Tab-separated table of C-alpha atoms in Angstrom:
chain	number	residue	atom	x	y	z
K	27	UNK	CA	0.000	0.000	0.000
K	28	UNK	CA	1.395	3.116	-0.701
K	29	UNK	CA	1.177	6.500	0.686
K	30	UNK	CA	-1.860	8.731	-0.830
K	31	UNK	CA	-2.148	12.547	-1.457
K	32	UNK	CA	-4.955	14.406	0.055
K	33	UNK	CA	-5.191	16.166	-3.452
K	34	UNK	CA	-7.621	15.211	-5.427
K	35	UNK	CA	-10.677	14.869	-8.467
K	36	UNK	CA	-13.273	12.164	-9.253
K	37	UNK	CA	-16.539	12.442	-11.409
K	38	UNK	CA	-18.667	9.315	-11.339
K	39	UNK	CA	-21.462	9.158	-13.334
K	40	UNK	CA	-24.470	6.337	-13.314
K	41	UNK	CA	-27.668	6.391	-15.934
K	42	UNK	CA	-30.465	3.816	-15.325
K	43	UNK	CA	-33.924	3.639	-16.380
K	44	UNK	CA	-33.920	7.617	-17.165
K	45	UNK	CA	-32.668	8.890	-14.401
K	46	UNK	CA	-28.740	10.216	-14.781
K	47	UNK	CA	-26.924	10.858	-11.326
K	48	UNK	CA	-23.632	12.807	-11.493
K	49	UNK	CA	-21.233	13.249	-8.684
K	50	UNK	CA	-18.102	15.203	-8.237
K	51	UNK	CA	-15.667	15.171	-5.102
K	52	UNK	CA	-12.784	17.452	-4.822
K	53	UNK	CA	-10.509	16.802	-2.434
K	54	UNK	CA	-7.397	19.614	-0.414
K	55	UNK	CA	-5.931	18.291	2.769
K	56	UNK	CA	-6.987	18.908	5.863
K	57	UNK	CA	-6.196	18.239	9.309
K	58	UNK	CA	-9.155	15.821	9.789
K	59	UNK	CA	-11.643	14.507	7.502
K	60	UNK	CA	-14.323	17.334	6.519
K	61	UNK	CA	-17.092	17.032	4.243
K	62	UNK	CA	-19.494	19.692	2.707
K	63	UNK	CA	-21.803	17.946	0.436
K	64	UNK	CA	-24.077	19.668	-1.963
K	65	UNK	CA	-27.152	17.741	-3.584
K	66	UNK	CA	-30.804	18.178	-4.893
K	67	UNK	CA	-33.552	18.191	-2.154
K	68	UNK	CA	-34.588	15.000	-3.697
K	69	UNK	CA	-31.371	13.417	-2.990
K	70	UNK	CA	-31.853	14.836	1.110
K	71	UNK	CA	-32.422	11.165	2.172
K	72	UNK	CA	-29.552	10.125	1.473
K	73	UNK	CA	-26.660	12.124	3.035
K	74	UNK	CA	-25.695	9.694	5.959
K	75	UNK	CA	-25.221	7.485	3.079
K	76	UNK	CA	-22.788	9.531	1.124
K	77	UNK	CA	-20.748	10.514	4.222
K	78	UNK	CA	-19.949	6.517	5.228
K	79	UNK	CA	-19.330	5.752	1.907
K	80	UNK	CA	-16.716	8.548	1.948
K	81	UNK	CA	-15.384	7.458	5.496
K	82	UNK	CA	-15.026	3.743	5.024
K	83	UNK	CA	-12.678	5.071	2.103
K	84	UNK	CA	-10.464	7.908	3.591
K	85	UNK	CA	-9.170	8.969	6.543
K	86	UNK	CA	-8.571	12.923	6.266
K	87	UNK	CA	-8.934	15.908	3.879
K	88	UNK	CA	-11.567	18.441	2.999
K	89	UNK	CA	-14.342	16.892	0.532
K	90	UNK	CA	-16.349	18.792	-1.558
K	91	UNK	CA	-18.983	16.859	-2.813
K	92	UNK	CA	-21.300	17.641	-5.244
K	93	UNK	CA	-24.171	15.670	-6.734
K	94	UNK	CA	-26.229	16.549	-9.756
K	95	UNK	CA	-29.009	14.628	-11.446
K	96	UNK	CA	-31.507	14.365	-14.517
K	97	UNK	CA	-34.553	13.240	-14.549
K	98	UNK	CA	-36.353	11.703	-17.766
K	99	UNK	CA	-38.033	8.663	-16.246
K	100	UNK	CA	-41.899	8.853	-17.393
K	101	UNK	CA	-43.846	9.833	-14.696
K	102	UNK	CA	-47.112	8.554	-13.472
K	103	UNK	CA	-50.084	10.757	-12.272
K	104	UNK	CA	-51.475	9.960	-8.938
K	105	UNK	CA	-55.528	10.922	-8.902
K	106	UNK	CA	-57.514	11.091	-6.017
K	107	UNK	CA	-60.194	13.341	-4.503
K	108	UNK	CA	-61.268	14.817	-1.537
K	109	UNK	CA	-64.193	13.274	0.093
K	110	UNK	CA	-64.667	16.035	2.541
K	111	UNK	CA	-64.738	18.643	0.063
K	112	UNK	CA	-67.009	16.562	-2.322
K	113	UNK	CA	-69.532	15.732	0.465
K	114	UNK	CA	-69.940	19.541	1.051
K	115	UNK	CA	-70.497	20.453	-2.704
K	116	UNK	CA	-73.186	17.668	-2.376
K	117	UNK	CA	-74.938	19.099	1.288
K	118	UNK	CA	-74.852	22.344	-0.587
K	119	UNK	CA	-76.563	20.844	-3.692
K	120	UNK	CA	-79.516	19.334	-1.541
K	121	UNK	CA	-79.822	22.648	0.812
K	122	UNK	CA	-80.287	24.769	-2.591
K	123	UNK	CA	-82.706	21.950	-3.849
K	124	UNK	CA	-84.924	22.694	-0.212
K	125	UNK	CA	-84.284	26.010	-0.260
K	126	UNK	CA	-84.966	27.383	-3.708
K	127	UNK	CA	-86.758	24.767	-5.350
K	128	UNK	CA	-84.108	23.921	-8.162
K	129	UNK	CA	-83.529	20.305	-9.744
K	130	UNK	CA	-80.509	18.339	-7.375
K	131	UNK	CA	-78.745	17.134	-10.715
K	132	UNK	CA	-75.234	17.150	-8.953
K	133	UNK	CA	-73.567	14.277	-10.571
K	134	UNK	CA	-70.245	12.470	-10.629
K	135	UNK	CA	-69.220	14.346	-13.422
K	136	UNK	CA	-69.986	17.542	-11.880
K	137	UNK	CA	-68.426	16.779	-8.744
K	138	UNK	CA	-65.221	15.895	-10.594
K	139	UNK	CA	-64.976	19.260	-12.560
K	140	UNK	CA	-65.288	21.439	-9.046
K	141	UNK	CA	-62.364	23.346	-7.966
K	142	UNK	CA	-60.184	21.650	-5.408
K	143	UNK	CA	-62.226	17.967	-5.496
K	144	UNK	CA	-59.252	15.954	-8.071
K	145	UNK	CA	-55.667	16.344	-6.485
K	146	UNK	CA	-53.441	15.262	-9.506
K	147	UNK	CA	-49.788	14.526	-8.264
K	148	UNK	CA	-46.293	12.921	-9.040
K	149	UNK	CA	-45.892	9.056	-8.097
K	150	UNK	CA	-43.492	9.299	-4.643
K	151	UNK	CA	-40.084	8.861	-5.870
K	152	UNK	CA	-38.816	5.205	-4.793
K	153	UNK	CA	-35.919	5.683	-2.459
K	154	UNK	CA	-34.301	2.336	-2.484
K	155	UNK	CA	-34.203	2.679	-6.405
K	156	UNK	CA	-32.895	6.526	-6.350
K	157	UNK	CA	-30.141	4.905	-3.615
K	158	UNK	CA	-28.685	2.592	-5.656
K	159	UNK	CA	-28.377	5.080	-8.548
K	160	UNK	CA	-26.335	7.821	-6.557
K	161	UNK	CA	-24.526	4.873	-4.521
K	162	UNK	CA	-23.208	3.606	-8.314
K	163	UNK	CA	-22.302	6.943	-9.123
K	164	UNK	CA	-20.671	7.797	-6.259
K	165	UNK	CA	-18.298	4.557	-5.527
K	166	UNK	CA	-17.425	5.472	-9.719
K	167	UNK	CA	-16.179	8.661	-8.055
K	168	UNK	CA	-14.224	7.270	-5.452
K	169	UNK	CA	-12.364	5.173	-7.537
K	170	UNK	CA	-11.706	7.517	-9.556
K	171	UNK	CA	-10.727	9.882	-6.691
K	172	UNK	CA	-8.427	7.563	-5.055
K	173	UNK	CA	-6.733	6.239	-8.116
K	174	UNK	CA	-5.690	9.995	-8.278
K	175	UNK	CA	-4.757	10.466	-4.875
K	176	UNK	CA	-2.600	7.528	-5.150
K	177	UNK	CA	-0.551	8.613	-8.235
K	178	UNK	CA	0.036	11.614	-6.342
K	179	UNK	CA	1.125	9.953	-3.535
K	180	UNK	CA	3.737	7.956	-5.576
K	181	UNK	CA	5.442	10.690	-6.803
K	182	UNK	CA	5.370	12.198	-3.231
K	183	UNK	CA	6.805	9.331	-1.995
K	184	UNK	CA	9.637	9.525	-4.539
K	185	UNK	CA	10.345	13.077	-3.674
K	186	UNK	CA	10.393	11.892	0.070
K	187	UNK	CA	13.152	9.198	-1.020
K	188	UNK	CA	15.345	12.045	-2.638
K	189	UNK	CA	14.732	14.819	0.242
K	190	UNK	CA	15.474	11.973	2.845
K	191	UNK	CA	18.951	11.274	0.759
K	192	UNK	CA	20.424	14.893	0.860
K	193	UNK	CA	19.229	15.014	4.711
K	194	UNK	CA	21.540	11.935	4.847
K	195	UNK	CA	24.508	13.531	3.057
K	196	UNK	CA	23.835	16.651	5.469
K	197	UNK	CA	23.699	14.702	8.551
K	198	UNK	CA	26.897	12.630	7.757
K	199	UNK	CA	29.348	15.709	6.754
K	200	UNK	CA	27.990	16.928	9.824
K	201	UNK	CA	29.078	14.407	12.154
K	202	UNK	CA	32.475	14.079	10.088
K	203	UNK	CA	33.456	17.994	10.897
K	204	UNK	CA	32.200	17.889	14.436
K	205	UNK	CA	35.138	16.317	15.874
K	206	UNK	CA	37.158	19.237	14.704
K	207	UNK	CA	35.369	21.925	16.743
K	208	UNK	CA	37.086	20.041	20.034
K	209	UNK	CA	40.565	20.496	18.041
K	210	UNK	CA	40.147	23.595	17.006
K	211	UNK	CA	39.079	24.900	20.233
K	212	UNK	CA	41.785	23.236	21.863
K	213	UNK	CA	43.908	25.097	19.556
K	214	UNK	CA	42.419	28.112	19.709
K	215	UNK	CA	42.879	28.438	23.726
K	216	UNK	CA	46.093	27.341	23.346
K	217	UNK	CA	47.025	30.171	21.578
K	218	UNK	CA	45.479	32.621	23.219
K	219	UNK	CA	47.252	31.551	26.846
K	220	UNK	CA	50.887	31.619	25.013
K	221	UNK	CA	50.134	34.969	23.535
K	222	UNK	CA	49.029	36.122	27.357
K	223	UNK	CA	51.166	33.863	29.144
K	224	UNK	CA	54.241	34.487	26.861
K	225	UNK	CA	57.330	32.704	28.562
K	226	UNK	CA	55.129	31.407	31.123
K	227	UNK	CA	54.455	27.504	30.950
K	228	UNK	CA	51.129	26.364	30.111
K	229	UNK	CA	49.207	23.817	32.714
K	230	UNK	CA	48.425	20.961	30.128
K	231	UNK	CA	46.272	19.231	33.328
K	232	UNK	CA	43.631	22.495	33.329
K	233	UNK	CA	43.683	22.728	29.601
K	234	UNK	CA	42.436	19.084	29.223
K	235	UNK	CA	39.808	19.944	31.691
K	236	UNK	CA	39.042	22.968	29.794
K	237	UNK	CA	38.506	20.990	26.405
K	238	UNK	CA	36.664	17.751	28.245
K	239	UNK	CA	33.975	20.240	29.293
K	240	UNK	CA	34.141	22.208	26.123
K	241	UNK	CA	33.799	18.796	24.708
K	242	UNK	CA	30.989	17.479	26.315
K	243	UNK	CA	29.308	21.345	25.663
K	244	UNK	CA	29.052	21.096	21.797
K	245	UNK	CA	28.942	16.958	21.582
K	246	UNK	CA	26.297	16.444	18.956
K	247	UNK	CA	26.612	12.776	18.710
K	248	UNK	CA	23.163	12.113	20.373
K	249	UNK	CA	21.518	14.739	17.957
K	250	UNK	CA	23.306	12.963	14.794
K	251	UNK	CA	22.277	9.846	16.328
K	252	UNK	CA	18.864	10.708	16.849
K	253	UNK	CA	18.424	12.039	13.500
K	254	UNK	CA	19.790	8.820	11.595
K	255	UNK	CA	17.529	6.970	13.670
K	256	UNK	CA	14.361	9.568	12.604
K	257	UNK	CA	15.303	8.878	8.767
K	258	UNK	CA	15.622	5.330	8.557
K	259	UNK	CA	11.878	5.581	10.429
K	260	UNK	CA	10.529	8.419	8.138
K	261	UNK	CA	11.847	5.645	5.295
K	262	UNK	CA	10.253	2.280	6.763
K	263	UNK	CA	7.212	4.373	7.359
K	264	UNK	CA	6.539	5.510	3.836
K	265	UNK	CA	7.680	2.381	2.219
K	266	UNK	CA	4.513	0.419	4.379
K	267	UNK	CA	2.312	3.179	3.025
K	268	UNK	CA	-1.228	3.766	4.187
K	269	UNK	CA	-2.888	6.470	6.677
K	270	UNK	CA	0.675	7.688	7.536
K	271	UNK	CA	0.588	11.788	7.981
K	272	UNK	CA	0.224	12.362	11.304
K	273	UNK	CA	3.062	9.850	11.964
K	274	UNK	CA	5.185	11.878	9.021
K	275	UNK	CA	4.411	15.224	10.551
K	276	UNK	CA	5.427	14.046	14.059
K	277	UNK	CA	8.617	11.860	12.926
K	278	UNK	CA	9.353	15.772	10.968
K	279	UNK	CA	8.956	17.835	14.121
K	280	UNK	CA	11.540	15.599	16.012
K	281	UNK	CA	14.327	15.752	13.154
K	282	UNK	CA	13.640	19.699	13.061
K	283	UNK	CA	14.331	19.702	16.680
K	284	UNK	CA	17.369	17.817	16.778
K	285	UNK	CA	18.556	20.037	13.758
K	286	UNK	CA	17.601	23.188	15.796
K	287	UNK	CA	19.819	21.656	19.238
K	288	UNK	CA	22.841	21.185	16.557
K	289	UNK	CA	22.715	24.631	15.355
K	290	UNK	CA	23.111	25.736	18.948
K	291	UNK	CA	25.780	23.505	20.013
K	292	UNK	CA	27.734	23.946	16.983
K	293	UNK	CA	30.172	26.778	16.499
K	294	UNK	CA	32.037	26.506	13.228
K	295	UNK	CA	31.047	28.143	10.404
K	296	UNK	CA	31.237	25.057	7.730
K	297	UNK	CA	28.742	23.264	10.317
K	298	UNK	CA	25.947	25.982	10.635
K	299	UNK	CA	25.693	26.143	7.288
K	300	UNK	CA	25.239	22.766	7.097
K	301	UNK	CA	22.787	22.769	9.848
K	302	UNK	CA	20.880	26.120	7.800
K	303	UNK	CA	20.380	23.434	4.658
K	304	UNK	CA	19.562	20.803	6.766
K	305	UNK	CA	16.768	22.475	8.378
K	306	UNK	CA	15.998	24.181	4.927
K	307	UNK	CA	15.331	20.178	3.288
K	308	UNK	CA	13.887	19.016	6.647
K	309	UNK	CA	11.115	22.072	6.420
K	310	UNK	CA	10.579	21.225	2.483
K	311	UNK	CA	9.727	17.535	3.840
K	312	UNK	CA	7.408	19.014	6.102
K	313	UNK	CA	5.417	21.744	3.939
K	314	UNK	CA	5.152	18.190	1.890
K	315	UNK	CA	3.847	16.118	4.754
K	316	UNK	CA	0.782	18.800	4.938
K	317	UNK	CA	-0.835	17.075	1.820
K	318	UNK	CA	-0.273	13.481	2.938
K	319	UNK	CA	-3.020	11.390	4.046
């Protein structure tokens, strides 16, 4: 499994019996998984379905889903009438017939012609049938959806494999020119007592001390340590693939701290600017990590 970009398209798009569902997702990372889902009232029913379908395939990023549909299914009339309604047109009929003497010839026929006695309206739209028709559509966009996250991903995952080689090469010249900070220290304070000292004998016993605690001051061989340990991680991690992010972004923060507690140990010039590029690839890794599932 590899790793998967939260950056991302898919249109799926399902016709059956007349009726034509379309449905786009677009897809920017995100922090957690978010989902704003626009669709036709008639499609309303259906929402809880469209947001499992989306988590039971990813685990973060901001969804925009959109569903569209047409319609050309021939529809049947529903006819009925209102009882109430007729029964009063007919108590009305038989109180004019009392009261003014007319013929009662208030029919069927007449009843059915009188305002607000026929309701006419659509056949109820069959859920189960509407369902399966967005449910088509929509897994079409998910594959479609992940198949581009994934490419993504792979080509993330080969930048990863390059930025995690020149953090390497940055580590390792690192902790070959750290040694040399002792010696030139050492050197440096030697020189500095014989030009103050002159004539004057140097104590060799509290000019070791000196250096052992200088030493022990700027030893970075925990940080480089650390930091070997971080990449060969950050690289086992992204070869297993899968929901791996959050573990990226984490594994990232460490390195960039051991970087930072180099830079601050460490004062030759060759090695801080070593330490400026390795935080510089380490923070490229991590603007990266932002769009990783």
């Amino acid at each position: 499994m590899s790793i998967k970009s939260m950056t991302g398209y898919g249109k799926g798009i399902c016709e059956k019996d007349g009726l034509r569902v379309v449905v786009e997702i677009k897809t920017v990372n995100h922090r957690f998984l978010d989902l704003t889902i626009k669709l036709p009232k008639i499609f309303n029913f259906a929402e809880d379905t469209i947001r499992k379908e989306i988590k039971k395939n990813f685990a973060r990023g901001h969804f925009d889903i959109l569903i569209s549909y047409e319609d050309k299914r021939e529809t049947r009339k529903q006819i009925t009438y209102d009882s109430s309604i007729a029964n009063a047109y007919l108590e009305s009929a038989q109180q004019m017939h009392k009261d003014l003497f007319v013929e009662n010839n208030l029919g069927a026929y007449q009843l059915l012609i009188l305002p607000d006695v026929i309701k006419i309206s659509n056949e109820e739209d069959d859920e189960s049938f509407l369902e399966s028709v967005l449910k088509d559509a929509l897994n079409d966009s998910i594959t479609k959806l992940d198949a581009m996250r994934t490419k993504e991903g792979l080509l993330m995952e080969q930048d990863f494999i390059d930025k995690l080689s020149t953090i390497s090469d940055i580590v390792s010249k690192i902790e070959t020119l750290a040694p040399n900070m002792v010696k030139e220290h050492f050197e440096k304070v030697r020189q500095r007592i014989s030009e103050m000292l002159q004539d004057v004998a140097i104590d060799e016993a509290r000019m070791l001390n000196e250096v052992a605690f200088y030493s022990d001051k700027v030893c970075v061989d925990e940080e480089i340590q650390r930091l070997k340990t971080h990449i060969d991680h950050f690289g086992q991690i992204i070869k297993n693939g899968g929901n791996v992010g959050k573990q990226l972004d984490f594994i990232v923060q460490e390195m960039n701290r051991e970087a930072n507690t180099c830079g601050s140990k460490c004062n030759n010039i060759e090695i801080s600017s070593l330490v400026i590029s390795l935080k510089n690839e380490i923070e490229k890794v991590r603007e990266q990590i932002q769009n990783i599932e």
